[in-house]
């Protein structure tokens, strides 16, 4: 089997395609969660703590040269090492929320699977006519 045909057989398996769809949906869902945290949750948390923007909390690990504004984006652009703990806090909160939502989804899916009634086992198919005749002959010979 050639490499191309082997790869085609692998790529066309249902699990690989399901995984690809899951990754794409997961990436899009991650962006939604990022937006929820950055645009909805963190502003409320910041307002509760006096208007703070957690994503801008950082410690500068080197002297700032003259002329470089003291903002996280400008310091990173200038190549100055910073310890961006506020950004880390925001990303960690994104992860916790995403993990919680996925947990709730899996829990709901498992609950729905348990509620499905078990399918009745199918009745065995009637044996073919020749099988019935052979059994009758066998039973007659045994008597």
mmCIF file of N, CA and C in Angstrom:
data_model
loop_
_atom_site.group_PDB
_atom_site.id
_atom_site.type_symbol
_atom_site.label_atom_id
_atom_site.label_comp_id
_atom_site.label_asym_id
_atom_site.label_seq_id
_atom_site.Cartn_x
_atom_site.Cartn_y
_atom_site.Cartn_z
ATOM 1 N N UNK A 1 0.846 -1.169 0.000
ATOM 2 C CA UNK A 1 0.000 0.000 0.000
ATOM 3 C C UNK A 1 0.897 1.239 0.000
ATOM 4 N N UNK A 2 0.618 2.172 -0.899
ATOM 5 C CA UNK A 2 1.453 3.358 -0.985
ATOM 6 C C UNK A 2 1.167 4.307 0.177
ATOM 7 N N UNK A 3 2.084 5.208 0.403
ATOM 8 C CA UNK A 3 1.964 6.160 1.500
ATOM 9 C C UNK A 3 0.709 7.014 1.336
ATOM 10 N N UNK A 4 0.442 7.474 0.113
ATOM 11 C CA UNK A 4 -0.695 8.354 -0.141
ATOM 12 C C UNK A 4 -2.010 7.620 0.134
ATOM 13 N N UNK A 5 -2.128 6.378 -0.350
ATOM 14 C CA UNK A 5 -3.371 5.642 -0.122
ATOM 15 C C UNK A 5 -3.533 5.273 1.353
ATOM 16 N N UNK A 6 -2.427 4.986 2.027
ATOM 17 C CA UNK A 6 -2.490 4.681 3.461
ATOM 18 C C UNK A 6 -2.931 5.919 4.253
ATOM 19 N N UNK A 7 -2.374 7.089 3.869
ATOM 20 C CA UNK A 7 -2.769 8.332 4.533
ATOM 21 C C UNK A 7 -4.235 8.649 4.260
ATOM 22 N N UNK A 8 -4.692 8.427 3.030
ATOM 23 C CA UNK A 8 -6.090 8.682 2.676
ATOM 24 C C UNK A 8 -7.012 7.790 3.513
ATOM 25 N N UNK A 9 -6.652 6.514 3.670
ATOM 26 C CA UNK A 9 -7.461 5.598 4.479
ATOM 27 C C UNK A 9 -7.497 6.067 5.933
ATOM 28 N N UNK A 10 -6.367 6.548 6.445
ATOM 29 C CA UNK A 10 -6.308 7.053 7.823
ATOM 30 C C UNK A 10 -7.162 8.301 7.986
ATOM 31 N N UNK A 11 -7.037 9.238 7.050
ATOM 32 C CA UNK A 11 -7.731 10.517 7.150
ATOM 33 C C UNK A 11 -9.232 10.373 6.993
ATOM 34 N N UNK A 12 -9.669 9.345 6.306
ATOM 35 C CA UNK A 12 -11.098 9.169 6.073
ATOM 36 C C UNK A 12 -11.803 8.377 7.171
ATOM 37 N N UNK A 13 -11.062 7.914 8.156
ATOM 38 C CA UNK A 13 -11.699 7.231 9.270
ATOM 39 C C UNK A 13 -12.577 8.224 10.019
ATOM 40 N N UNK A 14 -13.674 7.744 10.542
ATOM 41 C CA UNK A 14 -14.625 8.613 11.226
ATOM 42 C C UNK A 14 -14.037 9.324 12.421
ATOM 43 N N UNK A 15 -13.178 8.656 13.174
ATOM 44 C CA UNK A 15 -12.631 9.266 14.382
ATOM 45 C C UNK A 15 -11.754 10.469 14.060
ATOM 46 N N UNK A 16 -10.995 10.404 12.979
ATOM 47 C CA UNK A 16 -10.115 11.516 12.627
ATOM 48 C C UNK A 16 -10.934 12.726 12.227
ATOM 49 N N UNK A 17 -11.976 12.502 11.460
ATOM 50 C CA UNK A 17 -12.818 13.616 11.032
ATOM 51 C C UNK A 17 -13.559 14.191 12.240
ATOM 52 N N UNK A 18 -14.060 13.335 13.118
ATOM 53 C CA UNK A 18 -14.723 13.811 14.331
ATOM 54 C C UNK A 18 -13.769 14.650 15.177
ATOM 55 N N UNK A 19 -12.537 14.195 15.282
ATOM 56 C CA UNK A 19 -11.543 14.935 16.053
ATOM 57 C C UNK A 19 -11.274 16.303 15.427
ATOM 58 N N UNK A 20 -11.162 16.347 14.110
ATOM 59 C CA UNK A 20 -10.917 17.621 13.429
ATOM 60 C C UNK A 20 -12.065 18.592 13.664
ATOM 61 N N UNK A 21 -13.288 18.106 13.558
ATOM 62 C CA UNK A 21 -14.443 18.963 13.812
ATOM 63 C C UNK A 21 -14.437 19.442 15.266
ATOM 64 N N UNK A 22 -14.109 18.551 16.188
ATOM 65 C CA UNK A 22 -14.043 18.926 17.598
ATOM 66 C C UNK A 22 -12.998 19.998 17.872
ATOM 67 N N UNK A 23 -11.846 19.889 17.232
ATOM 68 C CA UNK A 23 -10.782 20.881 17.426
ATOM 69 C C UNK A 23 -11.223 22.241 16.896
ATOM 70 N N UNK A 24 -11.860 22.248 15.735
ATOM 71 C CA UNK A 24 -12.308 23.516 15.148
ATOM 72 C C UNK A 24 -13.374 24.159 16.027
ATOM 73 N N UNK A 25 -14.347 23.366 16.464
ATOM 74 C CA UNK A 25 -15.394 23.912 17.331
ATOM 75 C C UNK A 25 -14.798 24.347 18.668
ATOM 76 N N UNK A 26 -13.853 23.572 19.191
ATOM 77 C CA UNK A 26 -13.205 23.934 20.448
ATOM 78 C C UNK A 26 -12.454 25.254 20.348
ATOM 79 N N UNK A 27 -11.778 25.482 19.230
ATOM 80 C CA UNK A 27 -11.055 26.746 19.048
ATOM 81 C C UNK A 27 -12.029 27.921 19.010
ATOM 82 N N UNK A 28 -13.133 27.744 18.289
ATOM 83 C CA UNK A 28 -14.131 28.813 18.228
ATOM 84 C C UNK A 28 -14.757 29.037 19.605
ATOM 85 N N UNK A 29 -15.019 27.954 20.329
ATOM 86 C CA UNK A 29 -15.603 28.059 21.660
ATOM 87 C C UNK A 29 -14.620 28.742 22.609
ATOM 88 N N UNK A 30 -13.331 28.465 22.442
ATOM 89 C CA UNK A 30 -12.309 29.126 23.258
ATOM 90 C C UNK A 30 -12.314 30.633 23.046
ATOM 91 N N UNK A 31 -12.526 31.065 21.814
ATOM 92 C CA UNK A 31 -12.591 32.506 21.544
ATOM 93 C C UNK A 31 -13.806 33.133 22.216
ATOM 94 N N UNK A 32 -14.910 32.399 22.235
ATOM 95 C CA UNK A 32 -16.102 32.908 22.908
ATOM 96 C C UNK A 32 -15.833 33.067 24.400
ATOM 97 N N UNK A 33 -15.202 32.067 24.999
ATOM 98 C CA UNK A 33 -14.891 32.145 26.427
ATOM 99 C C UNK A 33 -13.905 33.280 26.692
ATOM 100 N N UNK A 34 -12.911 33.458 25.833
ATOM 101 C CA UNK A 34 -11.980 34.577 25.982
ATOM 102 C C UNK A 34 -12.739 35.903 26.001
ATOM 103 N N UNK A 35 -13.689 36.038 25.094
ATOM 104 C CA UNK A 35 -14.472 37.265 25.028
ATOM 105 C C UNK A 35 -15.331 37.438 26.273
ATOM 106 N N UNK A 36 -15.936 36.351 26.745
ATOM 107 C CA UNK A 36 -16.757 36.438 27.964
ATOM 108 C C UNK A 36 -15.908 36.915 29.138
ATOM 109 N N UNK A 37 -14.725 36.344 29.268
ATOM 110 C CA UNK A 37 -13.857 36.732 30.389
ATOM 111 C C UNK A 37 -13.352 38.160 30.213
ATOM 112 N N UNK A 38 -12.798 38.465 29.034
ATOM 113 C CA UNK A 38 -12.181 39.782 28.826
ATOM 114 C C UNK A 38 -13.208 40.906 28.770
ATOM 115 N N UNK A 39 -14.378 40.639 28.154
ATOM 116 C CA UNK A 39 -15.326 41.722 27.914
ATOM 117 C C UNK A 39 -16.471 41.791 28.918
ATOM 118 N N UNK A 40 -16.733 40.690 29.636
ATOM 119 C CA UNK A 40 -17.864 40.697 30.564
ATOM 120 C C UNK A 40 -17.444 40.508 32.021
ATOM 121 N N UNK A 41 -16.639 39.483 32.277
ATOM 122 C CA UNK A 41 -16.324 39.148 33.673
ATOM 123 C C UNK A 41 -15.249 40.064 34.258
ATOM 124 N N UNK A 42 -14.126 40.203 33.559
ATOM 125 C CA UNK A 42 -13.018 40.988 34.122
ATOM 126 C C UNK A 42 -13.369 42.464 34.322
ATOM 127 N N UNK A 43 -14.153 43.109 33.439
ATOM 128 C CA UNK A 43 -14.539 44.491 33.754
ATOM 129 C C UNK A 43 -15.375 44.597 35.041
ATOM 130 N N UNK A 44 -16.257 43.607 35.273
ATOM 131 C CA UNK A 44 -17.056 43.629 36.502
ATOM 132 C C UNK A 44 -16.151 43.411 37.712
ATOM 133 N N UNK A 45 -15.251 42.433 37.605
ATOM 134 C CA UNK A 45 -14.316 42.187 38.710
ATOM 135 C C UNK A 45 -13.436 43.414 38.935
ATOM 136 N N UNK A 46 -12.973 44.031 37.853
ATOM 137 C CA UNK A 46 -12.167 45.241 37.973
ATOM 138 C C UNK A 46 -12.937 46.376 38.624
ATOM 139 N N UNK A 47 -14.218 46.508 38.275
ATOM 140 C CA UNK A 47 -15.040 47.574 38.871
ATOM 141 C C UNK A 47 -15.242 47.335 40.360
ATOM 142 N N UNK A 48 -15.383 46.061 40.741
ATOM 143 C CA UNK A 48 -15.540 45.747 42.158
ATOM 144 C C UNK A 48 -14.283 46.090 42.954
ATOM 145 N N UNK A 49 -13.130 46.028 42.287
ATOM 146 C CA UNK A 49 -11.863 46.329 42.958
ATOM 147 C C UNK A 49 -11.367 47.732 42.624
ATOM 148 N N UNK A 50 -12.259 48.642 42.262
ATOM 149 C CA UNK A 50 -11.875 50.033 42.062
ATOM 150 C C UNK A 50 -11.418 50.367 40.659
ATOM 151 N N UNK A 51 -11.967 49.737 39.650
ATOM 152 C CA UNK A 51 -11.647 50.082 38.269
ATOM 153 C C UNK A 51 -10.332 49.529 37.771
ATOM 154 N N UNK A 52 -9.864 48.462 38.363
ATOM 155 C CA UNK A 52 -8.587 47.878 37.959
ATOM 156 C C UNK A 52 -8.746 47.029 36.701
ATOM 157 N N UNK A 53 -7.733 47.074 35.850
ATOM 158 C CA UNK A 53 -7.684 46.207 34.672
ATOM 159 C C UNK A 53 -6.591 45.184 34.939
ATOM 160 N N UNK A 54 -6.992 43.959 35.254
ATOM 161 C CA UNK A 54 -6.033 42.935 35.643
ATOM 162 C C UNK A 54 -5.046 42.598 34.535
ATOM 163 N N UNK A 55 -5.454 42.740 33.282
ATOM 164 C CA UNK A 55 -4.549 42.379 32.194
ATOM 165 C C UNK A 55 -3.352 43.323 32.114
ATOM 166 N N UNK A 56 -3.426 44.478 32.768
ATOM 167 C CA UNK A 56 -2.322 45.437 32.746
ATOM 168 C C UNK A 56 -1.449 45.387 34.000
ATOM 169 N N UNK A 57 -1.631 44.374 34.840
ATOM 170 C CA UNK A 57 -0.779 44.235 36.019
ATOM 171 C C UNK A 57 0.483 43.497 35.625
ATOM 172 N N UNK A 58 1.612 44.101 35.900
ATOM 173 C CA UNK A 58 2.893 43.502 35.540
ATOM 174 C C UNK A 58 3.986 44.105 36.405
ATOM 175 N N UNK A 59 5.104 43.392 36.448
ATOM 176 C CA UNK A 59 6.306 43.894 37.102
ATOM 177 C C UNK A 59 7.396 43.983 36.049
ATOM 178 N N UNK A 60 8.048 45.124 35.981
ATOM 179 C CA UNK A 60 9.141 45.312 35.029
ATOM 180 C C UNK A 60 10.395 44.712 35.643
ATOM 181 N N UNK A 61 11.081 43.855 34.894
ATOM 182 C CA UNK A 61 12.247 43.144 35.413
ATOM 183 C C UNK A 61 13.568 43.788 35.001
ATOM 184 N N UNK A 62 13.507 44.930 34.358
ATOM 185 C CA UNK A 62 14.705 45.621 33.894
ATOM 186 C C UNK A 62 14.387 47.116 33.858
ATOM 187 N N UNK A 63 15.398 47.933 33.888
ATOM 188 C CA UNK A 63 15.174 49.380 33.814
ATOM 189 C C UNK A 63 14.517 49.745 32.485
ATOM 190 N N UNK A 64 13.566 50.691 32.562
ATOM 191 C CA UNK A 64 12.877 51.150 31.358
ATOM 192 C C UNK A 64 13.695 52.275 30.743
ATOM 193 N N UNK A 65 14.071 52.098 29.466
ATOM 194 C CA UNK A 65 14.824 53.178 28.814
ATOM 195 C C UNK A 65 13.965 54.429 28.632
ATOM 196 N N UNK A 66 14.594 55.582 28.543
ATOM 197 C CA UNK A 66 13.825 56.816 28.336
ATOM 198 C C UNK A 66 13.097 56.768 26.990
ATOM 199 N N UNK A 67 11.892 57.298 26.976
ATOM 200 C CA UNK A 67 11.118 57.365 25.744
ATOM 201 C C UNK A 67 10.192 56.181 25.523
ATOM 202 N N UNK A 68 10.281 55.138 26.352
ATOM 203 C CA UNK A 68 9.396 53.974 26.201
ATOM 204 C C UNK A 68 8.237 54.149 27.181
ATOM 205 N N UNK A 69 7.011 54.195 26.660
ATOM 206 C CA UNK A 69 5.861 54.338 27.564
ATOM 207 C C UNK A 69 5.753 53.139 28.510
ATOM 208 N N UNK A 70 5.233 53.395 29.691
ATOM 209 C CA UNK A 70 5.140 52.359 30.717
ATOM 210 C C UNK A 70 3.802 51.604 30.605
ATOM 211 N N UNK A 71 3.583 50.983 29.449
ATOM 212 C CA UNK A 71 2.425 50.103 29.258
ATOM 213 C C UNK A 71 2.950 48.724 28.881
ATOM 214 N N UNK A 72 2.151 47.719 29.164
ATOM 215 C CA UNK A 72 2.583 46.344 28.920
ATOM 216 C C UNK A 72 2.908 46.112 27.441
ATOM 217 N N UNK A 73 2.047 46.577 26.566
ATOM 218 C CA UNK A 73 2.271 46.357 25.127
ATOM 219 C C UNK A 73 3.544 47.058 24.661
ATOM 220 N N UNK A 74 3.769 48.298 25.104
ATOM 221 C CA UNK A 74 4.960 49.035 24.670
ATOM 222 C C UNK A 74 6.235 48.440 25.250
ATOM 223 N N UNK A 75 6.175 47.969 26.500
ATOM 224 C CA UNK A 75 7.357 47.346 27.107
ATOM 225 C C UNK A 75 7.709 46.043 26.389
ATOM 226 N N UNK A 76 6.706 45.245 26.059
ATOM 227 C CA UNK A 76 6.978 44.003 25.321
ATOM 228 C C UNK A 76 7.517 44.308 23.934
ATOM 229 N N UNK A 77 6.962 45.325 23.303
ATOM 230 C CA UNK A 77 7.416 45.710 21.961
ATOM 231 C C UNK A 77 8.877 46.171 21.996
ATOM 232 N N UNK A 78 9.264 46.824 23.088
ATOM 233 C CA UNK A 78 10.638 47.303 23.223
ATOM 234 C C UNK A 78 11.587 46.187 23.656
ATOM 235 N N UNK A 79 11.055 45.014 23.944
ATOM 236 C CA UNK A 79 11.901 43.884 24.333
ATOM 237 C C UNK A 79 12.334 43.910 25.783
ATOM 238 N N UNK A 80 11.633 44.639 26.599
ATOM 239 C CA UNK A 80 11.965 44.722 28.023
ATOM 240 C C UNK A 80 11.242 43.574 28.738
ATOM 241 N N UNK A 81 11.974 42.789 29.531
ATOM 242 C CA UNK A 81 11.316 41.666 30.205
ATOM 243 C C UNK A 81 10.336 42.154 31.276
ATOM 244 N N UNK A 82 9.146 41.589 31.219
ATOM 245 C CA UNK A 82 8.126 41.931 32.205
ATOM 246 C C UNK A 82 7.512 40.644 32.749
ATOM 247 N N UNK A 83 7.100 40.700 33.983
ATOM 248 C CA UNK A 83 6.406 39.598 34.647
ATOM 249 C C UNK A 83 4.925 39.970 34.616
ATOM 250 N N UNK A 84 4.199 39.495 33.584
ATOM 251 C CA UNK A 84 2.812 39.903 33.331
ATOM 252 C C UNK A 84 1.848 39.007 34.094
ATOM 253 N N UNK A 85 1.793 39.199 35.400
ATOM 254 C CA UNK A 85 0.960 38.326 36.219
ATOM 255 C C UNK A 85 -0.527 38.604 36.032
ATOM 256 N N UNK A 86 -0.909 39.791 35.659
ATOM 257 C CA UNK A 86 -2.320 40.102 35.406
ATOM 258 C C UNK A 86 -2.839 39.398 34.169
ATOM 259 N N UNK A 87 -2.015 39.345 33.148
ATOM 260 C CA UNK A 87 -2.382 38.615 31.934
ATOM 261 C C UNK A 87 -2.508 37.130 32.233
ATOM 262 N N UNK A 88 -1.589 36.612 33.034
ATOM 263 C CA UNK A 88 -1.653 35.207 33.436
ATOM 264 C C UNK A 88 -2.930 34.927 34.225
ATOM 265 N N UNK A 89 -3.306 35.845 35.107
ATOM 266 C CA UNK A 89 -4.536 35.688 35.881
ATOM 267 C C UNK A 89 -5.752 35.629 34.959
ATOM 268 N N UNK A 90 -5.776 36.479 33.948
ATOM 269 C CA UNK A 90 -6.887 36.491 33.000
ATOM 270 C C UNK A 90 -6.954 35.184 32.210
ATOM 271 N N UNK A 91 -5.810 34.690 31.739
ATOM 272 C CA UNK A 91 -5.781 33.437 30.985
ATOM 273 C C UNK A 91 -6.168 32.263 31.881
ATOM 274 N N UNK A 92 -5.731 32.283 33.124
ATOM 275 C CA UNK A 92 -6.108 31.220 34.062
ATOM 276 C C UNK A 92 -7.607 31.227 34.311
ATOM 277 N N UNK A 93 -8.185 32.405 34.450
ATOM 278 C CA UNK A 93 -9.629 32.506 34.623
ATOM 279 C C UNK A 93 -10.353 31.990 33.372
ATOM 280 N N UNK A 94 -9.828 32.301 32.192
ATOM 281 C CA UNK A 94 -10.390 31.751 30.948
ATOM 282 C C UNK A 94 -10.417 30.228 31.005
ATOM 283 N N UNK A 95 -9.316 29.637 31.431
ATOM 284 C CA UNK A 95 -9.212 28.177 31.496
ATOM 285 C C UNK A 95 -10.219 27.594 32.477
ATOM 286 N N UNK A 96 -10.326 28.199 33.650
ATOM 287 C CA UNK A 96 -11.244 27.680 34.664
ATOM 288 C C UNK A 96 -12.681 27.741 34.163
ATOM 289 N N UNK A 97 -13.048 28.837 33.536
ATOM 290 C CA UNK A 97 -14.414 28.965 33.017
ATOM 291 C C UNK A 97 -14.651 27.955 31.899
ATOM 292 N N UNK A 98 -13.701 27.822 30.987
ATOM 293 C CA UNK A 98 -13.830 26.859 29.888
ATOM 294 C C UNK A 98 -13.924 25.435 30.432
ATOM 295 N N UNK A 99 -13.096 25.092 31.400
ATOM 296 C CA UNK A 99 -13.140 23.750 31.986
ATOM 297 C C UNK A 99 -14.480 23.506 32.676
ATOM 298 N N UNK A 100 -15.006 24.509 33.363
ATOM 299 C CA UNK A 100 -16.303 24.365 34.025
ATOM 300 C C UNK A 100 -17.416 24.158 33.006
ATOM 301 N N UNK A 101 -17.401 24.930 31.936
ATOM 302 C CA UNK A 101 -18.443 24.800 30.911
ATOM 303 C C UNK A 101 -18.367 23.426 30.250
ATOM 304 N N UNK A 102 -17.167 22.958 29.939
ATOM 305 C CA UNK A 102 -17.023 21.634 29.329
ATOM 306 C C UNK A 102 -17.480 20.560 30.309
ATOM 307 N N UNK A 103 -17.150 20.702 31.588
ATOM 308 C CA UNK A 103 -17.612 19.757 32.591
ATOM 309 C C UNK A 103 -19.134 19.700 32.628
ATOM 310 N N UNK A 104 -19.780 20.855 32.599
ATOM 311 C CA UNK A 104 -21.240 20.889 32.626
ATOM 312 C C UNK A 104 -21.832 20.256 31.361
ATOM 313 N N UNK A 105 -21.198 20.481 30.217
ATOM 314 C CA UNK A 105 -21.684 19.879 28.972
ATOM 315 C C UNK A 105 -21.566 18.359 29.025
ATOM 316 N N UNK A 106 -20.423 17.847 29.451
ATOM 317 C CA UNK A 106 -20.220 16.393 29.527
ATOM 318 C C UNK A 106 -21.183 15.789 30.544
ATOM 319 N N UNK A 107 -21.380 16.477 31.656
ATOM 320 C CA UNK A 107 -22.316 15.988 32.675
ATOM 321 C C UNK A 107 -23.725 15.895 32.095
ATOM 322 N N UNK A 108 -24.145 16.904 31.340
ATOM 323 C CA UNK A 108 -25.471 16.899 30.728
ATOM 324 C C UNK A 108 -25.585 15.794 29.676
ATOM 325 N N UNK A 109 -24.565 15.612 28.864
ATOM 326 C CA UNK A 109 -24.588 14.559 27.846
ATOM 327 C C UNK A 109 -24.674 13.191 28.503
ATOM 328 N N UNK A 110 -23.905 12.967 29.559
ATOM 329 C CA UNK A 110 -23.967 11.688 30.275
ATOM 330 C C UNK A 110 -25.349 11.459 30.886
ATOM 331 N N UNK A 111 -25.967 12.507 31.402
ATOM 332 C CA UNK A 111 -27.300 12.381 31.970
ATOM 333 C C UNK A 111 -28.308 12.018 30.891
ATOM 334 N N UNK A 112 -28.189 12.628 29.724
ATOM 335 C CA UNK A 112 -29.107 12.311 28.631
ATOM 336 C C UNK A 112 -28.912 10.885 28.131
ATOM 337 N N UNK A 113 -27.668 10.423 28.116
ATOM 338 C CA UNK A 113 -27.403 9.050 27.679
ATOM 339 C C UNK A 113 -28.016 8.049 28.641
ATOM 340 N N UNK A 114 -27.979 8.319 29.939
ATOM 341 C CA UNK A 114 -28.542 7.411 30.927
ATOM 342 C C UNK A 114 -30.061 7.337 30.822
ATOM 343 N N UNK A 115 -30.710 8.420 30.411
ATOM 344 C CA UNK A 115 -32.161 8.457 30.347
ATOM 345 C C UNK A 115 -32.728 7.754 29.128
ATOM 346 N N UNK A 116 -31.918 7.476 28.129
ATOM 347 C CA UNK A 116 -32.417 6.795 26.943
ATOM 348 C C UNK A 116 -32.833 5.383 27.324
ATOM 349 N N UNK A 117 -34.054 4.980 26.918
ATOM 350 C CA UNK A 117 -34.470 3.617 27.251
ATOM 351 C C UNK A 117 -33.635 2.604 26.476
ATOM 352 N N UNK A 118 -33.382 1.507 27.154
ATOM 353 C CA UNK A 118 -32.587 0.461 26.513
ATOM 354 C C UNK A 118 -33.411 -0.172 25.396
ATOM 355 N N UNK A 119 -32.794 -0.406 24.291
ATOM 356 C CA UNK A 119 -33.480 -0.997 23.147
ATOM 357 C C UNK A 119 -33.793 -2.462 23.446
ATOM 358 N N UNK A 120 -34.989 -2.872 23.046
ATOM 359 C CA UNK A 120 -35.382 -4.264 23.224
ATOM 360 C C UNK A 120 -34.503 -5.129 22.330
ATOM 361 N N UNK A 121 -34.017 -6.250 22.843
ATOM 362 C CA UNK A 121 -33.228 -7.110 21.975
ATOM 363 C C UNK A 121 -34.104 -7.661 20.855
ATOM 364 N N UNK A 122 -33.558 -7.696 19.687
ATOM 365 C CA UNK A 122 -34.304 -8.166 18.516
ATOM 366 C C UNK A 122 -34.571 -9.654 18.650
ATOM 367 N N UNK A 123 -35.770 -10.049 18.221
ATOM 368 C CA UNK A 123 -36.116 -11.465 18.260
ATOM 369 C C UNK A 123 -35.253 -12.205 17.240
ATOM 370 N N UNK A 124 -34.827 -13.406 17.573
ATOM 371 C CA UNK A 124 -33.996 -14.133 16.620
ATOM 372 C C UNK A 124 -34.777 -14.414 15.339
ATOM 373 N N UNK A 125 -34.074 -14.342 14.255
ATOM 374 C CA UNK A 125 -34.703 -14.571 12.953
ATOM 375 C C UNK A 125 -35.115 -16.031 12.832
ATOM 376 N N UNK A 126 -36.203 -16.246 12.120
ATOM 377 C CA UNK A 126 -36.662 -17.613 11.881
ATOM 378 C C UNK A 126 -35.614 -18.345 11.051
ATOM 379 N N UNK A 127 -35.313 -19.581 11.409
ATOM 380 C CA UNK A 127 -34.324 -20.320 10.617
ATOM 381 C C UNK A 127 -34.871 -20.619 9.216
ATOM 382 N N UNK A 128 -33.945 -20.766 8.309
ATOM 383 C CA UNK A 128 -34.317 -21.058 6.918
ATOM 384 C C UNK A 128 -35.031 -22.415 6.850
ATOM 385 N N UNK A 129 -35.794 -22.622 5.766
ATOM 386 C CA UNK A 129 -36.593 -23.844 5.608
ATOM 387 C C UNK A 129 -35.725 -25.095 5.594
ATOM 388 N N UNK A 130 -34.556 -25.019 4.946
ATOM 389 C CA UNK A 130 -33.698 -26.212 4.889
ATOM 390 C C UNK A 130 -33.150 -26.565 6.281
ATOM 391 N N UNK A 131 -32.904 -25.547 7.106
ATOM 392 C CA UNK A 131 -32.434 -25.808 8.473
ATOM 393 C C UNK A 131 -33.539 -26.500 9.270
ATOM 394 N N UNK A 132 -34.771 -26.039 9.107
ATOM 395 C CA UNK A 132 -35.896 -26.653 9.813
ATOM 396 C C UNK A 132 -36.045 -28.119 9.398
ATOM 397 N N UNK A 133 -35.943 -28.370 8.094
ATOM 398 C CA UNK A 133 -36.052 -29.752 7.602
ATOM 399 C C UNK A 133 -34.928 -30.624 8.146
ATOM 400 N N UNK A 134 -33.702 -30.114 8.171
ATOM 401 C CA UNK A 134 -32.581 -30.886 8.695
ATOM 402 C C UNK A 134 -32.775 -31.198 10.176
ATOM 403 N N UNK A 135 -33.309 -30.256 10.936
ATOM 404 C CA UNK A 135 -33.557 -30.501 12.354
ATOM 405 C C UNK A 135 -34.624 -31.579 12.540
ATOM 406 N N UNK A 136 -35.657 -31.542 11.691
ATOM 407 C CA UNK A 136 -36.701 -32.558 11.773
ATOM 408 C C UNK A 136 -36.136 -33.947 11.470
ATOM 409 N N UNK A 137 -35.284 -34.039 10.462
ATOM 410 C CA UNK A 137 -34.646 -35.311 10.103
ATOM 411 C C UNK A 137 -33.782 -35.797 11.266
ATOM 412 N N UNK A 138 -32.994 -34.884 11.847
ATOM 413 C CA UNK A 138 -32.136 -35.225 12.977
ATOM 414 C C UNK A 138 -32.972 -35.768 14.147
ATOM 415 N N UNK A 139 -34.032 -35.054 14.463
ATOM 416 C CA UNK A 139 -34.888 -35.473 15.583
ATOM 417 C C UNK A 139 -35.540 -36.824 15.309
ATOM 418 N N UNK A 140 -35.927 -37.075 14.041
ATOM 419 C CA UNK A 140 -36.545 -38.347 13.668
ATOM 420 C C UNK A 140 -35.543 -39.486 13.783
ATOM 421 N N UNK A 141 -34.291 -39.230 13.409
ATOM 422 C CA UNK A 141 -33.260 -40.262 13.485
ATOM 423 C C UNK A 141 -32.897 -40.572 14.942
ATOM 424 N N UNK A 142 -32.967 -39.593 15.800
ATOM 425 C CA UNK A 142 -32.645 -39.796 17.208
ATOM 426 C C UNK A 142 -33.692 -40.635 17.924
ATOM 427 N N UNK A 143 -34.888 -40.704 17.420
ATOM 428 C CA UNK A 143 -35.958 -41.478 18.076
ATOM 429 C C UNK A 143 -35.838 -42.900 17.793
#
